[in-house]
mmCIF file of C-alpha atoms in Angstrom:
data_model
loop_
_atom_site.group_PDB
_atom_site.id
_atom_site.type_symbol
_atom_site.label_atom_id
_atom_site.label_comp_id
_atom_site.label_asym_id
_atom_site.label_seq_id
_atom_site.Cartn_x
_atom_site.Cartn_y
_atom_site.Cartn_z
ATOM 1 C CA MET A 16 240.206 233.817 348.341
ATOM 2 C CA GLY A 17 239.856 233.401 352.102
ATOM 3 C CA ARG A 18 242.695 233.216 354.605
ATOM 4 C CA TRP A 19 242.112 229.463 354.927
ATOM 5 C CA MET A 20 243.554 228.756 351.476
ATOM 6 C CA PRO A 21 246.712 230.804 351.015
ATOM 7 C CA ASP A 22 248.165 230.711 347.494
ATOM 8 C CA ALA A 23 245.413 228.488 346.086
ATOM 9 C CA ALA A 24 246.417 229.369 342.493
ATOM 10 C CA GLY A 25 250.057 228.444 343.146
ATOM 11 C CA ARG A 26 249.078 225.175 344.825
ATOM 12 C CA LEU A 27 246.778 224.237 341.937
ATOM 13 C CA SER A 28 249.475 225.086 339.412
ATOM 14 C CA ARG A 29 252.118 222.968 341.178
ATOM 15 C CA ALA A 30 249.666 220.072 341.569
ATOM 16 C CA ALA A 31 248.786 220.270 337.868
ATOM 17 C CA LEU A 32 252.458 220.233 336.855
ATOM 18 C CA GLU A 33 253.076 217.121 339.003
ATOM 19 C CA LEU A 34 250.080 215.296 337.540
ATOM 20 C CA TYR A 35 250.877 216.261 333.938
ATOM 21 C CA GLU A 36 254.379 214.853 334.485
ATOM 22 C CA GLU A 37 253.100 211.656 336.125
ATOM 23 C CA ARG A 38 250.256 210.716 333.811
ATOM 24 C CA GLY A 39 250.260 213.252 330.992
ATOM 25 C CA PHE A 40 248.118 216.319 330.318
ATOM 26 C CA GLU A 41 245.416 214.394 328.410
ATOM 27 C CA ASP A 42 244.795 211.878 331.172
ATOM 28 C CA THR A 43 244.556 214.333 334.049
ATOM 29 C CA MET A 44 241.191 215.670 335.170
ATOM 30 C CA VAL A 45 240.476 218.969 336.891
ATOM 31 C CA ALA A 46 239.016 217.091 339.889
ATOM 32 C CA GLU A 47 242.343 215.277 340.334
ATOM 33 C CA ILE A 48 244.326 218.509 340.241
ATOM 34 C CA ALA A 49 242.045 220.032 342.878
ATOM 35 C CA GLU A 50 242.328 216.908 345.046
ATOM 36 C CA ARG A 51 246.129 216.864 344.821
ATOM 37 C CA ALA A 52 246.176 220.526 345.872
ATOM 38 C CA GLY A 53 243.816 219.782 348.779
ATOM 39 C CA LEU A 54 241.158 222.042 347.276
ATOM 40 C CA THR A 55 237.771 221.629 345.581
ATOM 41 C CA LYS A 56 236.940 221.616 341.883
ATOM 42 C CA ARG A 57 234.898 224.753 342.543
ATOM 43 C CA THR A 58 237.991 226.502 343.857
ATOM 44 C CA PHE A 59 239.896 225.414 340.740
ATOM 45 C CA PHE A 60 237.341 227.086 338.496
ATOM 46 C CA ARG A 61 237.395 230.213 340.645
ATOM 47 C CA HIS A 62 241.056 230.600 339.619
ATOM 48 C CA PHE A 63 241.342 229.027 336.167
ATOM 49 C CA PRO A 64 238.882 228.488 333.301
ATOM 50 C CA ASP A 65 240.447 225.177 332.202
ATOM 51 C CA LYS A 66 243.326 222.752 332.707
ATOM 52 C CA ARG A 67 245.547 224.479 330.174
ATOM 53 C CA GLU A 68 245.350 227.846 331.910
ATOM 54 C CA VAL A 69 246.476 226.389 335.268
ATOM 55 C CA LEU A 70 250.029 226.095 333.886
ATOM 56 C CA PHE A 71 250.195 229.871 333.304
ATOM 57 C CA PRO A 72 249.248 231.259 336.715
ATOM 58 C CA LEU A 73 251.485 234.332 336.481
ATOM 59 C CA SER A 74 250.627 235.539 333.000
ATOM 60 C CA ALA A 75 248.102 238.244 333.957
ATOM 61 C CA ARG A 76 250.446 239.554 336.660
ATOM 62 C CA ILE A 77 253.409 239.548 334.241
ATOM 63 C CA HIS A 78 251.448 241.743 331.798
ATOM 64 C CA GLU A 79 250.679 244.195 334.575
ATOM 65 C CA VAL A 80 254.298 244.395 335.696
ATOM 66 C CA ILE A 81 255.542 244.943 332.126
ATOM 67 C CA VAL A 82 252.942 247.594 331.290
ATOM 68 C CA ASP A 83 253.484 249.413 334.607
ATOM 69 C CA ALA A 84 257.245 249.538 334.078
ATOM 70 C CA MET A 85 256.731 250.837 330.539
ATOM 71 C CA ALA A 86 254.394 253.567 331.787
ATOM 72 C CA ALA A 87 257.030 254.599 334.340
ATOM 73 C CA ALA A 88 259.850 254.883 331.755
ATOM 74 C CA PRO A 89 261.106 258.438 331.149
ATOM 75 C CA ALA A 90 259.649 260.212 328.103
ATOM 76 C CA ASP A 91 263.019 260.476 326.328
ATOM 77 C CA ARG A 92 263.505 256.695 326.002
ATOM 78 C CA SER A 93 263.299 255.059 322.574
ATOM 79 C CA PRO A 94 260.431 252.587 321.977
ATOM 80 C CA LEU A 95 262.878 249.653 322.161
ATOM 81 C CA ALA A 96 264.358 250.944 325.438
ATOM 82 C CA VAL A 97 260.838 251.248 326.899
ATOM 83 C CA VAL A 98 259.960 247.686 325.880
ATOM 84 C CA MET A 99 263.168 246.356 327.407
ATOM 85 C CA GLU A 100 262.440 248.195 330.673
ATOM 86 C CA GLY A 101 259.121 246.366 330.695
ATOM 87 C CA TYR A 102 260.640 242.925 330.200
ATOM 88 C CA ASP A 103 263.434 243.720 332.657
ATOM 89 C CA ALA A 104 260.800 244.347 335.300
ATOM 90 C CA ALA A 105 259.274 240.921 334.566
ATOM 91 C CA VAL A 106 262.592 239.141 335.117
ATOM 92 C CA ASP A 107 262.270 239.168 338.906
ATOM 93 C CA MET A 108 258.910 237.398 338.647
ATOM 94 C CA VAL A 109 260.245 234.477 336.641
ATOM 95 C CA ASN A 110 263.872 234.099 337.738
ATOM 96 C CA LYS A 111 262.992 232.209 340.886
ATOM 97 C CA GLY A 112 262.224 228.539 340.486
ATOM 98 C CA HIS A 113 264.635 227.520 337.740
ATOM 99 C CA ALA A 114 263.920 223.795 338.282
ATOM 100 C CA GLN A 115 260.157 224.361 338.108
ATOM 101 C CA ALA A 116 260.494 226.445 334.919
ATOM 102 C CA ARG A 117 262.415 223.586 333.330
ATOM 103 C CA ARG A 118 259.822 220.975 334.319
ATOM 104 C CA ARG A 119 257.014 223.238 333.110
ATOM 105 C CA ARG A 120 258.728 223.712 329.769
ATOM 106 C CA ALA A 121 259.106 219.939 329.269
ATOM 107 C CA VAL A 122 255.380 219.403 329.930
ATOM 108 C CA ILE A 123 254.381 222.250 327.573
ATOM 109 C CA MET A 124 256.677 221.024 324.777
ATOM 110 C CA ALA A 125 255.097 217.559 324.963
ATOM 111 C CA ASN A 126 251.549 218.763 324.354
ATOM 112 C CA PRO A 127 250.283 220.702 321.300
ATOM 113 C CA GLU A 128 247.340 222.143 323.258
ATOM 114 C CA LEU A 129 249.654 223.574 325.895
ATOM 115 C CA LEU A 130 252.049 224.889 323.255
ATOM 116 C CA GLU A 131 249.125 226.605 321.543
ATOM 117 C CA ARG A 132 248.053 228.196 324.834
ATOM 118 C CA GLN A 133 251.614 229.368 325.488
ATOM 119 C CA LEU A 134 251.707 231.040 322.064
ATOM 120 C CA THR A 135 248.476 232.819 322.969
ATOM 121 C CA LYS A 136 250.128 234.054 326.174
ATOM 122 C CA PHE A 137 253.170 235.370 324.298
ATOM 123 C CA ALA A 138 250.852 237.056 321.773
ATOM 124 C CA ALA A 139 248.769 238.625 324.552
ATOM 125 C CA THR A 140 251.924 240.028 326.147
ATOM 126 C CA SER A 141 253.044 241.425 322.785
ATOM 127 C CA ALA A 142 249.623 242.989 322.226
ATOM 128 C CA ALA A 143 249.768 244.635 325.669
ATOM 129 C CA VAL A 144 253.279 245.939 324.924
ATOM 130 C CA THR A 145 252.161 247.262 321.511
ATOM 131 C CA GLU A 146 249.233 249.057 323.144
ATOM 132 C CA ALA A 147 251.453 250.533 325.868
ATOM 133 C CA LEU A 148 253.779 251.936 323.175
ATOM 134 C CA CYS A 149 250.842 253.400 321.236
ATOM 135 C CA GLU A 150 249.720 255.108 324.442
ATOM 136 C CA ARG A 151 253.155 256.788 324.565
ATOM 137 C CA GLY A 152 252.508 258.185 321.084
ATOM 138 C CA VAL A 153 254.517 255.614 319.103
ATOM 139 C CA ALA A 154 253.078 254.969 315.605
ATOM 140 C CA PRO A 155 251.123 251.679 315.449
ATOM 141 C CA ARG A 156 253.443 249.910 312.978
ATOM 142 C CA VAL A 157 256.581 250.898 314.865
ATOM 143 C CA ALA A 158 254.855 249.822 318.081
ATOM 144 C CA PHE A 159 253.979 246.399 316.646
ATOM 145 C CA LEU A 160 257.472 245.802 315.238
ATOM 146 C CA THR A 161 259.233 246.974 318.406
ATOM 147 C CA ALA A 162 256.987 244.796 320.567
ATOM 148 C CA ALA A 163 257.734 241.810 318.319
ATOM 149 C CA ALA A 164 261.464 242.491 318.614
ATOM 150 C CA GLY A 165 261.233 242.712 322.407
ATOM 151 C CA ALA A 166 259.200 239.503 322.558
ATOM 152 C CA ALA A 167 261.797 237.677 320.440
ATOM 153 C CA ALA A 168 264.628 238.821 322.736
ATOM 154 C CA TRP A 169 262.610 237.826 325.813
ATOM 155 C CA ARG A 170 261.852 234.342 324.484
ATOM 156 C CA ASP A 171 265.456 233.827 323.429
ATOM 157 C CA ALA A 172 266.778 234.942 326.828
ATOM 158 C CA ARG A 173 264.281 232.773 328.738
ATOM 159 C CA GLU A 174 265.184 229.778 326.607
ATOM 160 C CA CYS A 175 268.915 230.256 327.344
ATOM 161 C CA TRP A 176 268.147 230.701 331.011
ATOM 162 C CA ILE A 177 266.023 227.541 331.243
ATOM 163 C CA GLU A 178 268.576 225.474 329.347
ATOM 164 C CA GLY A 179 271.611 226.784 331.230
ATOM 165 C CA PRO A 180 272.711 226.545 334.893
ATOM 166 C CA GLU A 181 270.534 228.086 337.614
ATOM 167 C CA THR A 182 273.202 230.661 338.480
ATOM 168 C CA GLN A 183 272.804 232.665 335.244
ATOM 169 C CA ASP A 184 271.477 236.214 335.442
ATOM 170 C CA LEU A 185 268.340 236.604 333.328
ATOM 171 C CA HIS A 186 268.846 240.387 333.166
ATOM 172 C CA ALA A 187 272.261 239.838 331.571
ATOM 173 C CA LEU A 188 270.887 237.201 329.193
ATOM 174 C CA LEU A 189 268.188 239.639 328.113
ATOM 175 C CA ARG A 190 270.776 242.315 327.289
ATOM 176 C CA GLU A 191 272.743 239.706 325.367
ATOM 177 C CA SER A 192 269.655 238.659 323.377
ATOM 178 C CA VAL A 193 268.897 242.265 322.438
ATOM 179 C CA ALA A 194 272.489 242.726 321.261
ATOM 180 C CA GLU A 195 272.259 239.528 319.160
ATOM 181 C CA LEU A 196 268.937 240.662 317.707
ATOM 182 C CA ARG A 197 270.338 244.089 316.796
ATOM 183 C CA ALA A 198 273.251 242.471 314.990
ATOM 184 C CA ALA A 199 270.972 240.002 313.169
ATOM 185 C CA VAL A 200 268.543 242.693 311.996
ATOM 186 C CA ALA A 201 271.343 245.079 310.958
ATOM 187 C CA ALA A 202 272.811 242.444 308.589
ATOM 188 C CA PRO A 203 273.048 243.540 304.939
ATOM 189 C CA LEU A 204 270.132 242.591 302.691
ATOM 190 C CA VAL A 205 272.238 242.582 299.540
ATOM 191 C CA PRO A 206 275.765 241.137 299.440
ATOM 192 C CA MET B 5 241.970 213.499 295.277
ATOM 193 C CA GLY B 6 240.301 212.226 292.105
ATOM 194 C CA ARG B 7 239.714 214.247 288.950
ATOM 195 C CA TRP B 8 236.010 214.399 289.793
ATOM 196 C CA MET B 9 236.601 216.851 292.610
ATOM 197 C CA PRO B 10 239.062 219.485 291.460
ATOM 198 C CA ASP B 11 240.306 221.829 294.219
ATOM 199 C CA ALA B 12 238.315 220.115 296.972
ATOM 200 C CA ALA B 13 240.429 221.815 299.652
ATOM 201 C CA GLY B 14 239.819 225.250 298.157
ATOM 202 C CA ARG B 15 236.087 224.624 297.830
ATOM 203 C CA LEU B 16 235.851 223.439 301.437
ATOM 204 C CA SER B 17 237.811 226.456 302.622
ATOM 205 C CA ARG B 18 235.599 228.920 300.731
ATOM 206 C CA ALA B 19 232.438 227.170 301.963
ATOM 207 C CA ALA B 20 233.706 227.287 305.562
ATOM 208 C CA LEU B 21 234.469 231.004 305.279
ATOM 209 C CA GLU B 22 230.944 231.709 304.002
ATOM 210 C CA LEU B 23 229.317 229.698 306.778
ATOM 211 C CA TYR B 24 231.493 231.200 309.528
ATOM 212 C CA GLU B 25 230.450 234.642 308.278
ATOM 213 C CA GLU B 26 226.763 233.713 308.065
ATOM 214 C CA ARG B 27 226.263 231.875 311.343
ATOM 215 C CA GLY B 28 229.542 232.061 313.222
ATOM 216 C CA PHE B 29 232.359 229.551 313.689
ATOM 217 C CA GLU B 30 230.843 227.972 316.806
ATOM 218 C CA ASP B 31 227.498 227.199 315.181
ATOM 219 C CA THR B 32 228.835 225.669 311.984
ATOM 220 C CA MET B 33 229.292 221.908 311.699
ATOM 221 C CA VAL B 34 231.739 220.044 309.474
ATOM 222 C CA ALA B 35 228.813 218.291 307.726
ATOM 223 C CA GLU B 36 227.391 221.694 306.759
ATOM 224 C CA ILE B 37 230.707 222.861 305.315
ATOM 225 C CA ALA B 38 230.994 219.683 303.246
ATOM 226 C CA GLU B 39 227.404 220.069 302.042
ATOM 227 C CA ARG B 40 227.916 223.702 301.032
ATOM 228 C CA ALA B 41 231.010 222.647 299.066
ATOM 229 C CA GLY B 42 229.067 219.828 297.403
ATOM 230 C CA LEU B 43 231.326 217.230 299.012
ATOM 231 C CA THR B 44 231.070 214.619 301.756
ATOM 232 C CA LYS B 45 232.131 214.812 305.381
ATOM 233 C CA ARG B 46 234.603 212.028 304.613
ATOM 234 C CA THR B 47 236.230 214.185 301.931
ATOM 235 C CA PHE B 48 236.453 217.047 304.435
ATOM 236 C CA PHE B 49 238.417 214.878 306.855
ATOM 237 C CA ARG B 50 240.663 213.671 304.044
ATOM 238 C CA HIS B 51 241.830 217.279 303.678
ATOM 239 C CA PHE B 52 241.516 218.822 307.135
ATOM 240 C CA PRO B 53 241.619 217.393 310.677
ATOM 241 C CA ASP B 54 239.077 219.900 312.055
ATOM 242 C CA LYS B 55 237.001 222.989 311.328
ATOM 243 C CA ARG B 56 239.734 225.369 312.433
ATOM 244 C CA GLU B 57 242.295 223.987 310.022
ATOM 245 C CA VAL B 58 239.995 224.445 307.006
ATOM 246 C CA LEU B 59 240.621 228.221 307.187
ATOM 247 C CA PHE B 60 244.372 227.694 306.647
ATOM 248 C CA PRO B 61 244.456 225.583 303.475
ATOM 249 C CA LEU B 62 247.707 227.067 302.137
ATOM 250 C CA SER B 63 249.853 226.933 305.256
ATOM 251 C CA ALA B 64 251.753 223.716 304.470
ATOM 252 C CA ARG B 65 252.417 224.885 300.914
ATOM 253 C CA ILE B 66 253.572 228.310 302.153
ATOM 254 C CA HIS B 67 256.162 226.636 304.419
ATOM 255 C CA GLU B 68 257.470 224.626 301.490
ATOM 256 C CA VAL B 69 257.754 227.681 299.240
ATOM 257 C CA ILE B 70 259.594 229.673 301.922
ATOM 258 C CA VAL B 71 262.002 226.874 302.817
ATOM 259 C CA ASP B 72 262.707 226.084 299.132
ATOM 260 C CA ALA B 73 263.484 229.732 298.364
ATOM 261 C CA MET B 74 265.783 229.906 301.400
ATOM 262 C CA ALA B 75 267.629 226.769 300.279
ATOM 263 C CA ALA B 76 268.120 228.336 296.833
ATOM 264 C CA ALA B 77 269.584 231.596 298.214
ATOM 265 C CA PRO B 78 273.300 232.143 297.394
ATOM 266 C CA ALA B 79 275.749 231.205 300.157
ATOM 267 C CA ASP B 80 277.002 234.784 300.604
ATOM 268 C CA ARG B 81 273.619 236.159 301.746
ATOM 269 C CA SER B 82 273.170 237.257 305.379
ATOM 270 C CA PRO B 83 270.669 235.274 307.507
ATOM 271 C CA LEU B 84 268.177 238.167 307.330
ATOM 272 C CA ALA B 85 268.519 238.385 303.537
ATOM 273 C CA VAL B 86 267.879 234.633 303.258
ATOM 274 C CA VAL B 87 264.749 234.877 305.430
ATOM 275 C CA MET B 88 263.429 237.775 303.370
ATOM 276 C CA GLU B 89 264.000 235.811 300.140
ATOM 277 C CA GLY B 90 261.851 233.091 301.684
ATOM 278 C CA TYR B 91 258.983 235.422 302.562
ATOM 279 C CA ASP B 92 259.289 237.205 299.227
ATOM 280 C CA ALA B 93 258.676 233.873 297.504
ATOM 281 C CA ALA B 94 255.514 233.414 299.594
ATOM 282 C CA VAL B 95 254.094 236.773 298.484
ATOM 283 C CA ASP B 96 252.851 235.456 295.154
ATOM 284 C CA MET B 97 250.844 232.770 296.945
ATOM 285 C CA VAL B 98 248.927 235.199 299.128
ATOM 286 C CA ASN B 99 248.686 238.402 297.069
ATOM 287 C CA LYS B 100 245.780 237.134 295.004
ATOM 288 C CA GLY B 101 242.365 237.335 296.596
ATOM 289 C CA HIS B 102 242.595 240.566 298.597
ATOM 290 C CA ALA B 103 238.840 240.572 299.322
ATOM 291 C CA GLN B 104 238.943 236.977 300.546
ATOM 292 C CA ALA B 105 241.973 237.678 302.780
ATOM 293 C CA ARG B 106 240.053 240.535 304.355
ATOM 294 C CA ARG B 107 236.942 238.423 305.004
ATOM 295 C CA ARG B 108 239.097 235.621 306.400
ATOM 296 C CA ARG B 109 240.834 238.002 308.761
ATOM 297 C CA ALA B 110 237.511 239.336 310.094
ATOM 298 C CA VAL B 111 236.325 235.793 310.853
ATOM 299 C CA ILE B 112 239.615 234.851 312.544
ATOM 300 C CA MET B 113 239.666 238.032 314.670
ATOM 301 C CA ALA B 114 236.162 237.268 315.945
ATOM 302 C CA ASN B 115 237.041 233.843 317.321
ATOM 303 C CA PRO B 116 239.672 233.040 319.985
ATOM 304 C CA GLU B 117 240.020 229.433 318.770
ATOM 305 C CA LEU B 118 240.798 230.572 315.234
ATOM 306 C CA LEU B 119 243.187 233.242 316.509
ATOM 307 C CA GLU B 120 244.983 230.573 318.530
ATOM 308 C CA ARG B 121 245.279 228.331 315.470
ATOM 309 C CA GLN B 122 246.621 231.241 313.421
ATOM 310 C CA LEU B 123 249.304 231.870 316.038
ATOM 311 C CA THR B 124 250.260 228.201 315.784
ATOM 312 C CA LYS B 125 250.594 228.610 312.015
ATOM 313 C CA PHE B 126 252.839 231.680 312.379
ATOM 314 C CA ALA B 127 254.936 229.793 314.955
ATOM 315 C CA ALA B 128 255.234 226.753 312.693
ATOM 316 C CA THR B 129 256.448 228.966 309.840
ATOM 317 C CA SER B 130 258.982 230.616 312.156
ATOM 318 C CA ALA B 131 260.188 227.215 313.351
ATOM 319 C CA ALA B 132 260.637 226.052 309.731
ATOM 320 C CA VAL B 133 262.555 229.253 308.928
ATOM 321 C CA THR B 134 264.750 228.825 312.025
ATOM 322 C CA GLU B 135 265.539 225.253 311.018
ATOM 323 C CA ALA B 136 266.323 226.271 307.431
ATOM 324 C CA LEU B 137 268.809 228.864 308.744
ATOM 325 C CA CYS B 138 270.430 226.307 311.060
ATOM 326 C CA GLU B 139 270.858 224.018 308.057
ATOM 327 C CA ARG B 140 272.830 226.826 306.384
ATOM 328 C CA GLY B 141 275.174 226.844 309.381
ATOM 329 C CA VAL B 142 273.673 229.833 311.217
ATOM 330 C CA ALA B 143 274.013 229.556 315.024
ATOM 331 C CA PRO B 144 270.711 228.489 316.685
ATOM 332 C CA ARG B 145 270.163 231.717 318.667
ATOM 333 C CA VAL B 146 270.884 233.931 315.650
ATOM 334 C CA ALA B 147 268.613 231.702 313.578
ATOM 335 C CA PHE B 148 265.747 232.020 316.084
ATOM 336 C CA LEU B 149 266.103 235.800 316.398
ATOM 337 C CA THR B 150 266.411 236.346 312.633
ATOM 338 C CA ALA B 151 263.373 234.144 311.978
ATOM 339 C CA ALA B 152 261.401 236.117 314.591
ATOM 340 C CA ALA B 153 262.431 239.390 312.933
ATOM 341 C CA GLY B 154 261.374 238.112 309.510
ATOM 342 C CA ALA B 155 258.042 236.874 310.874
ATOM 343 C CA ALA B 156 257.371 240.275 312.456
ATOM 344 C CA ALA B 157 258.064 242.057 309.152
ATOM 345 C CA TRP B 158 255.871 239.571 307.272
ATOM 346 C CA ARG B 159 252.943 239.987 309.664
ATOM 347 C CA ASP B 160 253.275 243.756 309.592
ATOM 348 C CA ALA B 161 253.388 243.848 305.784
ATOM 349 C CA ARG B 162 250.407 241.480 305.439
ATOM 350 C CA GLU B 163 248.401 243.559 307.897
ATOM 351 C CA CYS B 164 249.109 246.747 305.899
ATOM 352 C CA TRP B 165 248.218 244.956 302.679
ATOM 353 C CA ILE B 166 244.916 243.615 304.024
ATOM 354 C CA GLU B 167 243.922 246.972 305.482
ATOM 355 C CA GLY B 168 244.916 249.014 302.437
ATOM 356 C CA PRO B 169 243.664 249.110 298.824
ATOM 357 C CA GLU B 170 243.962 246.007 296.653
ATOM 358 C CA THR B 171 246.429 247.713 294.309
ATOM 359 C CA GLN B 172 249.291 247.759 296.832
ATOM 360 C CA ASP B 173 252.385 245.667 296.111
ATOM 361 C CA LEU B 174 253.037 243.205 298.942
ATOM 362 C CA HIS B 175 256.703 242.890 297.902
ATOM 363 C CA ALA B 176 257.144 246.633 298.386
ATOM 364 C CA LEU B 177 255.260 246.559 301.702
ATOM 365 C CA LEU B 178 257.553 243.779 302.910
ATOM 366 C CA ARG B 179 260.658 245.836 302.099
ATOM 367 C CA GLU B 180 259.084 248.776 303.912
ATOM 368 C CA SER B 181 258.351 246.640 306.988
ATOM 369 C CA VAL B 182 261.944 245.382 307.115
ATOM 370 C CA ALA B 183 263.206 248.963 306.907
ATOM 371 C CA GLU B 184 260.861 250.015 309.741
ATOM 372 C CA LEU B 185 261.971 247.038 311.835
ATOM 373 C CA ARG B 186 265.654 247.841 311.279
ATOM 374 C CA ALA B 187 265.097 251.409 312.409
ATOM 375 C CA ALA B 188 263.069 250.305 315.459
ATOM 376 C CA VAL B 189 265.661 247.734 316.592
ATOM 377 C CA ALA B 190 268.590 250.120 315.992
ATOM 378 C CA ALA B 191 267.075 252.724 318.365
ATOM 379 C CA PRO B 192 269.323 253.684 321.313
ATOM 380 C CA LEU B 193 268.780 251.745 324.553
ATOM 381 C CA VAL B 194 270.076 254.579 326.737
ATOM 382 C CA PRO B 195 269.176 258.219 326.081
#
């Protein structure tokens, strides 16, 4: 990316969101997204492989932030604590732009292809978290289950945050979700 | 489905699996799957919307079995216990055909499109489980988190079952996965 097109990925992503809202995901072409962003189709494909991916511009960076925070966690932390440190570090990347997050969610919910891509993103994050736990010496099954638990808390907290007022603290919501999850999973299996 | 084509869906699914193994998912056409199964392309599309879906012939039935078992669970059961009764009921549908499950998994792992569809199937099951809990009066957030916990245990148990010897009991593996999950989620968050 040259200096003459600062934040091309962000501009493409915002243009795509606008167009998907205006005329729907199906009826929007990559060339139109590029035009709306004041960029070329070639630039679009330098940043994103397709018109689904353009709605998830931060996903690779979010993985990095989570995995880095997990690697920096002290050795005496439990696997769950390490995972939550990872997601806590990601909060500051997503907690700006409440209105945009809400609009994005509405567009994703309306299109099965976008929903499918979002699931792939969540799964990729979980796989990265599982791997980061394994690298700390956590057994693979425990790593998978802990990563799944963390992902569930993260999705629950994000959902509450998007649905609620902008003033909410996503860090606090995340702690709340973990507490709810712990209670739910500790419930008796036999009456 | 007429009497002249018993188990058309199953035949199409087995034919698709063979062809995906032989020449890859990308290079297999719907017409070839139908031909291998001794059926027509029209019959294929009566059962499946596309060549991804043909690898998940039981998914709709699995949802039904899970949701029915949850509805039949006594009122005094905890949300987690209800979810596990649902998955336990699904065990008998998947624990036949260990060799086929293993082959299917190898094909799915090798193709991003199939992996994406599988994630959609897991998510659809989780959504059905969440809804079934809400219908029992469980609060939406608790329902979502409990369904996510159950799905994690189910995926973990299935993975162990597929990777291990055919003689393993999937019911027992599921109980083991829930126990592992409970321990992982109960871990201290501060040292």
